[in-house]
CSV table of C-alpha atoms in Angstrom, one decimal:
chain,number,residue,atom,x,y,z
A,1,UNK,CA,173.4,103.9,-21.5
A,2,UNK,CA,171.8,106.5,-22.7
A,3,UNK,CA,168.4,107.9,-23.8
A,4,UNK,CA,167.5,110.2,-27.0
A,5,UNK,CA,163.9,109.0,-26.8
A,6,UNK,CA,161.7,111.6,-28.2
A,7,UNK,CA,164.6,114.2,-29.1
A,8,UNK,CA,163.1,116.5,-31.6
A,9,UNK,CA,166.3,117.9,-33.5
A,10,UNK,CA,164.6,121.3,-34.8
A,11,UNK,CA,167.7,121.2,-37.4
A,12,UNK,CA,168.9,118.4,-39.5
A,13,UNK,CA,172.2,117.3,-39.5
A,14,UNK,CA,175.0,119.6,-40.8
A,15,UNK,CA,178.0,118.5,-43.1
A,16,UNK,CA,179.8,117.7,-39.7
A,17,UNK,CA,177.0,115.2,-38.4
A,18,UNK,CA,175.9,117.8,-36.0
A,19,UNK,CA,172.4,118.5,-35.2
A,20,UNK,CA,171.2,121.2,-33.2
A,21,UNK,CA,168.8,121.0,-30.2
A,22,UNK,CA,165.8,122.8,-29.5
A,23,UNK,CA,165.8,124.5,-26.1
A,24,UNK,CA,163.0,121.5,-25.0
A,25,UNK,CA,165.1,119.1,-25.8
A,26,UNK,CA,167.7,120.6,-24.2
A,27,UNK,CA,166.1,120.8,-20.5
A,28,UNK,CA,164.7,117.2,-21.6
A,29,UNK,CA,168.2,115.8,-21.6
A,30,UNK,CA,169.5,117.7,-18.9
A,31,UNK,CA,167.1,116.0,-16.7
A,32,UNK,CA,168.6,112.7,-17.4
A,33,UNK,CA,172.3,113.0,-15.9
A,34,UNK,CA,173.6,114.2,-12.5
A,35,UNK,CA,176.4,115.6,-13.1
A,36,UNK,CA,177.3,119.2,-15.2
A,37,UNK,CA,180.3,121.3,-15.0
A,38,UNK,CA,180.8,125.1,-13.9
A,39,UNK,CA,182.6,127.1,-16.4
A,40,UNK,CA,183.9,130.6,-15.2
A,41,UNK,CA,186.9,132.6,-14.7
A,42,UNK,CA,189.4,132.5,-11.8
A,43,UNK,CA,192.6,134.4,-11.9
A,44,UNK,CA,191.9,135.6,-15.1
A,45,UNK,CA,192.4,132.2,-16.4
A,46,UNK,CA,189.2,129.7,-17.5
A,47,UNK,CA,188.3,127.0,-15.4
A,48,UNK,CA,185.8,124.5,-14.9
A,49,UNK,CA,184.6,122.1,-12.2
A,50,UNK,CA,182.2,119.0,-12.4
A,51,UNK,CA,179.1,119.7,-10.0
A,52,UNK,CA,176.1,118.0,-9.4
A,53,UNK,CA,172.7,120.0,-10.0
A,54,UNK,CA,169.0,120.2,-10.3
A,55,UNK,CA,166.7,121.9,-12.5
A,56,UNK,CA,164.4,124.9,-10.9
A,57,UNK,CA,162.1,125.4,-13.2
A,58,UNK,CA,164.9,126.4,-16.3
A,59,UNK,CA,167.6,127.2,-13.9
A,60,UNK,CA,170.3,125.4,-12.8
A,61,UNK,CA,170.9,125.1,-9.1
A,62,UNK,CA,173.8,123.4,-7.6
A,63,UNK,CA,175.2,123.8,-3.6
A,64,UNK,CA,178.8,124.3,-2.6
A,65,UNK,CA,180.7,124.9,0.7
A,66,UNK,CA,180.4,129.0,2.0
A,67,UNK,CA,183.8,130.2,1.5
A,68,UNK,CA,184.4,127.2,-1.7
A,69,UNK,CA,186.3,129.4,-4.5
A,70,UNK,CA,183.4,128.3,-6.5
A,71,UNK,CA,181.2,130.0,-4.3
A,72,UNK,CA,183.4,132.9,-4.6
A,73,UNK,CA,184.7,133.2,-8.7
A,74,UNK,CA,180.6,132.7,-9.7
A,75,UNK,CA,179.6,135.5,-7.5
A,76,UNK,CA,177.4,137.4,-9.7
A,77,UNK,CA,179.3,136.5,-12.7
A,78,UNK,CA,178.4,135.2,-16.2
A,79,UNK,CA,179.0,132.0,-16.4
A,80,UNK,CA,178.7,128.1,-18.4
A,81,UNK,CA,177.1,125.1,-17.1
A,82,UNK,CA,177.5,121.9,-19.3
A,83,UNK,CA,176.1,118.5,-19.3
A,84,UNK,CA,177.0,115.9,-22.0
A,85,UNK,CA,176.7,112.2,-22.8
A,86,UNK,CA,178.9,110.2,-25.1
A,87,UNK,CA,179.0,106.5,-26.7
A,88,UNK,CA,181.7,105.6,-27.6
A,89,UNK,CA,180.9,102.7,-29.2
A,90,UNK,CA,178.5,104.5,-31.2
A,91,UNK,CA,180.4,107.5,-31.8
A,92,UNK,CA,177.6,109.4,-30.7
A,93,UNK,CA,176.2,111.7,-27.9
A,94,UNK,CA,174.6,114.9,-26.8
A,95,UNK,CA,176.2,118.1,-25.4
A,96,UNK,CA,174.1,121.0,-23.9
A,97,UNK,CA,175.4,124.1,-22.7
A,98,UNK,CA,174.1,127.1,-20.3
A,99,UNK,CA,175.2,130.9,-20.5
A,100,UNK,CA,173.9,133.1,-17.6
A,101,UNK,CA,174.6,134.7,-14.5
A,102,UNK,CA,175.4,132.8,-11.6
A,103,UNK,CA,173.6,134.3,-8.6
A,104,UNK,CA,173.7,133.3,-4.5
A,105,UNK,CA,170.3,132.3,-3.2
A,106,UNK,CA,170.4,134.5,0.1
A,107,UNK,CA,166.8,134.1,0.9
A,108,UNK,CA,166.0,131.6,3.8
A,109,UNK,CA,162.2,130.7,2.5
A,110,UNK,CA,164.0,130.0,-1.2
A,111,UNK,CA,166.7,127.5,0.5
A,112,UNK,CA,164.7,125.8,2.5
A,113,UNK,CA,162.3,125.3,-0.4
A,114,UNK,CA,165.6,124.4,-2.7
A,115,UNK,CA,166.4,122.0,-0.1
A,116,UNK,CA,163.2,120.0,-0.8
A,117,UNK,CA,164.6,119.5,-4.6
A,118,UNK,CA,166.7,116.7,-3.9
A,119,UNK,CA,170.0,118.0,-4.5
A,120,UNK,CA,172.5,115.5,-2.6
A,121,UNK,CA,176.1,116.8,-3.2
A,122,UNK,CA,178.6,114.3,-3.8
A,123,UNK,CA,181.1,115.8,-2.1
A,124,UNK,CA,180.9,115.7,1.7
A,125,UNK,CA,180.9,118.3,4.6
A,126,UNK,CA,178.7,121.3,5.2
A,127,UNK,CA,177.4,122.8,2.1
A,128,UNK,CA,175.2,125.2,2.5
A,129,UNK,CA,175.4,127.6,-0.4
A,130,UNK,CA,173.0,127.3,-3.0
A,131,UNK,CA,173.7,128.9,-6.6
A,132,UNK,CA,171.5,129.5,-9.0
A,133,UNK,CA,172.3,129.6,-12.6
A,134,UNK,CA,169.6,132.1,-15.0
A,135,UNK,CA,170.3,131.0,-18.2
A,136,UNK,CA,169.7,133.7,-20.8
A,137,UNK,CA,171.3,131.3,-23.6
A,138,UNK,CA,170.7,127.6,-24.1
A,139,UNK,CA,172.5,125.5,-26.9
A,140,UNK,CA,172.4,121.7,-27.9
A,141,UNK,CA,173.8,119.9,-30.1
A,142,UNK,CA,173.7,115.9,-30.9
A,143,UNK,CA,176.3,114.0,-33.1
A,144,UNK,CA,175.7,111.0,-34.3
A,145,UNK,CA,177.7,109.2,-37.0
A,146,UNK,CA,175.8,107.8,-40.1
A,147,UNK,CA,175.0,103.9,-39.9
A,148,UNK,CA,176.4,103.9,-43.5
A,149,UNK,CA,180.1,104.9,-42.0
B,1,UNK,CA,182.4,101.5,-16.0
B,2,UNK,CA,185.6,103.8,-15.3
B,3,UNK,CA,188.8,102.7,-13.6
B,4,UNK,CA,190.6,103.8,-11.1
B,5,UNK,CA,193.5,101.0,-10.7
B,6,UNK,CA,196.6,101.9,-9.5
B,7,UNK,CA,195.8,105.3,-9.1
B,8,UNK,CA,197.8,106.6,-6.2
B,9,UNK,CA,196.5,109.6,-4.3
B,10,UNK,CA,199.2,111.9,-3.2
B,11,UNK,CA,196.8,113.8,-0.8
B,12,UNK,CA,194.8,112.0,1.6
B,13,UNK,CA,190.9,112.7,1.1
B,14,UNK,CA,189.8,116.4,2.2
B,15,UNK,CA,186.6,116.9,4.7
B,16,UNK,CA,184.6,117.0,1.5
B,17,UNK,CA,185.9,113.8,0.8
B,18,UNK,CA,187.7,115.0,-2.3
B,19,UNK,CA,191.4,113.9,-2.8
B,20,UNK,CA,194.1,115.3,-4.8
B,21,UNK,CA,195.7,113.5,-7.9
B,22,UNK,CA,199.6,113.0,-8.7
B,23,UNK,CA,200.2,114.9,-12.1
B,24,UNK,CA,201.0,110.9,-13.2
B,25,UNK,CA,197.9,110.0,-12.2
B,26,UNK,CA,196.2,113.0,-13.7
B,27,UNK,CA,197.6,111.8,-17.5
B,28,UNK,CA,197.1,108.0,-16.7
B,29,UNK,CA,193.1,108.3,-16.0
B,30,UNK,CA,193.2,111.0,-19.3
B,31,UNK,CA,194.3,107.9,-21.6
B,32,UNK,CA,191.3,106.4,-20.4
B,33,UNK,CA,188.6,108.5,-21.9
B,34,UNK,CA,187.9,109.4,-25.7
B,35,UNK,CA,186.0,112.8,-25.0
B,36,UNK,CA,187.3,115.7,-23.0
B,37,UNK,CA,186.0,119.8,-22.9
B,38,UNK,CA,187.8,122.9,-24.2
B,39,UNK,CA,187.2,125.8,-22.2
B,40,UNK,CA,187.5,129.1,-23.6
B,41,UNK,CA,186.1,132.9,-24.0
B,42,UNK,CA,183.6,133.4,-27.0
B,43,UNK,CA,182.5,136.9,-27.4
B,44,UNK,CA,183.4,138.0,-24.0
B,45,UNK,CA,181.5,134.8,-22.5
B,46,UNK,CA,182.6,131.7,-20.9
B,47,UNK,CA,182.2,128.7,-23.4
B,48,UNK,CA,182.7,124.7,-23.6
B,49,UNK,CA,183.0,122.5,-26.3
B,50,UNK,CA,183.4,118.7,-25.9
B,51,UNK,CA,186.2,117.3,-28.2
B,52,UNK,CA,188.1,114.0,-28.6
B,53,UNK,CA,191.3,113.9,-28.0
B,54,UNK,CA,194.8,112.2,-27.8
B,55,UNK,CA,197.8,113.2,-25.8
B,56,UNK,CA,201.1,113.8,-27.8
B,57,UNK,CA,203.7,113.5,-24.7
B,58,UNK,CA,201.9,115.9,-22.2
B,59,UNK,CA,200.1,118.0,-24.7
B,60,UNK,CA,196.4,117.6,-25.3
B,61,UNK,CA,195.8,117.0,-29.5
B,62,UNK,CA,192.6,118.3,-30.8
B,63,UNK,CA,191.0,118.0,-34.3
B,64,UNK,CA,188.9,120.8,-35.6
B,65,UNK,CA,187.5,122.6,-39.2
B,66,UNK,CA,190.0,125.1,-40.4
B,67,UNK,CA,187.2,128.1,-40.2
B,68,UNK,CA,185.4,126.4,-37.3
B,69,UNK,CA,184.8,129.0,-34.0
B,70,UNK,CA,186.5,126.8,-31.8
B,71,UNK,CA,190.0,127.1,-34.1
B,72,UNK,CA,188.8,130.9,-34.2
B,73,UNK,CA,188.7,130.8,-30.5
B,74,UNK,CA,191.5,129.3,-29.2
B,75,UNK,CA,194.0,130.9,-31.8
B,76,UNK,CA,197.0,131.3,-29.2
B,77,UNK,CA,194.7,131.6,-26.4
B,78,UNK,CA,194.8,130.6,-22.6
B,79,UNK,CA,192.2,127.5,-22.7
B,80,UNK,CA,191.4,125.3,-19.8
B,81,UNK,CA,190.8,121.5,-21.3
B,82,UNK,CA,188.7,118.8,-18.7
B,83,UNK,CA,188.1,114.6,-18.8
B,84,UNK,CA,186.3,113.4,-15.9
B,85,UNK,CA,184.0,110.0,-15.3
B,86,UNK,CA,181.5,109.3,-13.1
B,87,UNK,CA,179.8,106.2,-11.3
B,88,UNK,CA,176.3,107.4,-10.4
B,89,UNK,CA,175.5,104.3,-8.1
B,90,UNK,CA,178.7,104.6,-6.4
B,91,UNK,CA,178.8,108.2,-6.1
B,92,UNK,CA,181.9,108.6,-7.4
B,93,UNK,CA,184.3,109.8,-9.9
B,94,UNK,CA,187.3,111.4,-11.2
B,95,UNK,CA,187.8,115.2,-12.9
B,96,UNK,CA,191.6,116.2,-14.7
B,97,UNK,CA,191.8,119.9,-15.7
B,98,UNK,CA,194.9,121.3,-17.5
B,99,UNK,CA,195.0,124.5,-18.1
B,100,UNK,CA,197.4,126.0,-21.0
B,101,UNK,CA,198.1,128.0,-24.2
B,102,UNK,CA,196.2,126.7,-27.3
B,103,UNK,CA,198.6,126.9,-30.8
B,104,UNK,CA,197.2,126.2,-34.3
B,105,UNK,CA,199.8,123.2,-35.6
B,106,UNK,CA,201.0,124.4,-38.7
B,107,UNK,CA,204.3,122.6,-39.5
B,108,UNK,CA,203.3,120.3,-42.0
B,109,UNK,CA,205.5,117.4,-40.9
B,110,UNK,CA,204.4,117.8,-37.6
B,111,UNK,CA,201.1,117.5,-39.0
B,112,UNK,CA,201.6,114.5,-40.6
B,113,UNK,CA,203.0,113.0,-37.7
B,114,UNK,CA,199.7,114.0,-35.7
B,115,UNK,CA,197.9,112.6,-38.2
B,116,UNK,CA,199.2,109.0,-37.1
B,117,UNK,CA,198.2,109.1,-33.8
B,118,UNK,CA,194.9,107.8,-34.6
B,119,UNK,CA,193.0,110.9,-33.5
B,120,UNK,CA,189.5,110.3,-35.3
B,121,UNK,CA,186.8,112.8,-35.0
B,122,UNK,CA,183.6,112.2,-34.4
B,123,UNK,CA,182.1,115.1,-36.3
B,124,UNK,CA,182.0,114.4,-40.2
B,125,UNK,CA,183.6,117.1,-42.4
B,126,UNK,CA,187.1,118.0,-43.8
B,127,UNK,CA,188.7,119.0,-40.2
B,128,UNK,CA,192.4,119.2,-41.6
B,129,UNK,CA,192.9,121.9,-38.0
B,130,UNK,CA,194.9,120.4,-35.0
B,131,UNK,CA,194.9,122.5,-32.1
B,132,UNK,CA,197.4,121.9,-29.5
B,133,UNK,CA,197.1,122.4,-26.0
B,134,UNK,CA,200.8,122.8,-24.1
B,135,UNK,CA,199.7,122.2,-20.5
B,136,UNK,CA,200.7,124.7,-17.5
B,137,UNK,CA,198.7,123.7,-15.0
B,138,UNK,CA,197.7,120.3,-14.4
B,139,UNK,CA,195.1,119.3,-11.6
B,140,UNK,CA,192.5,116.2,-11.0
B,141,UNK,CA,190.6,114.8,-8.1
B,142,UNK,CA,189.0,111.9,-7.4
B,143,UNK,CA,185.6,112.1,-5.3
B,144,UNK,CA,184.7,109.0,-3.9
B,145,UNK,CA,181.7,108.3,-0.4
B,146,UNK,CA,183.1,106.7,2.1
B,147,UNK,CA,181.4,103.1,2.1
B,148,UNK,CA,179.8,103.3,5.6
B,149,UNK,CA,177.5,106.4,4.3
């Protein structure tokens, strides 16, 4: 279900069964799910919403309707993006998570070039805002349970 | 992969083709996944941890290390906590998000009743923490292509 082929963990394993991701391996397994989820701040309260994205280069871009209160609560603001993967029959799984500001893409010769990137929103109806995530911090982390458990 | 029976929509599907989950629908599709997200502020900065979980009643049940950040971070704190589970073929999925105040458990019969509820952490370790999450807010929606696309 899914794939850990040639993760590198840069750390071993802690006490907890956690190991830590290098930023490679990070991007690496980002590439190989859809879906990721917006964390930011609306209302003063925390809130997060499942998108589906690409990869730019190392930023994250996802679309979203113009007047969408995502559009709106990411405007300029510092914000997470997570992807993870979990077996449960294994007890293990990844998690990687994105800190950076969340910026519109205004220019026309940028979207039409981010339009060539394959993004296909799930959701239906006219989505023309594209947002790109910079991330200034990236963190992994893999669990896996010892086959001795 | 994920199941959606008997799931009753209260709001017909948006444009988008997004509909709004019942609040019984939102806790019935929760007690189908093992792995859900806390949301939180870290340091002035949006941040996401996956977790397993149970659900005592309404509330959401977490498991943590007594001096871990996420106990640090949650200490009485407004958190947002997600499930969601997608079908990539079928372009489709589901997404729950409560939102409410996080409170350290520290009634020792109460924690000893928690500790029957068969919530099993992943992560290795002496994690004697439960966090509970007393939901506020409580919102999921199902995304799901009409077949003809």
């Amino acid at each position: 279900m899914w794939n850990l082929k040639g993760v590198d963990a840069i750390a071993p394993a802690d006490p907890a069964g956690l190991e830590t991701l290098g930023r490679s391996d990070c991007y690496m397994l980002l590439r190989t799910v859809p879906i990721g989820r917006i964390v930011f701040t609306e209302a003063a309260l925390p809130a997060i919403q499942p998108v589906n994205f690409v990869l730019d280069g190392d930023d994250v871009i996802i679309r979203t309707g113009m007047g969408s209160k995502l559009a709106a609560a990411t405007r300029s603001a510092v914000v997470a993006f997570e992807a993870d993967q979990y077996d449960e029959d294994a007890l293990a799984g990844w998690s990687v998570v994105l800190v950076g500001r969340a910026e519109a893409v205004a220019d026309d010769a940028e979207r039409r070039r981010l339009a060539r990137l394959g993004l296909t929103p799930w959701a239906l109806g006219d989505r023309p805002h594209y947002i790109r995530v910079r991330p200034e911090i990236v963190r992994g982390r893999r669990i896996r349970r010892p086959a001795t458990l």
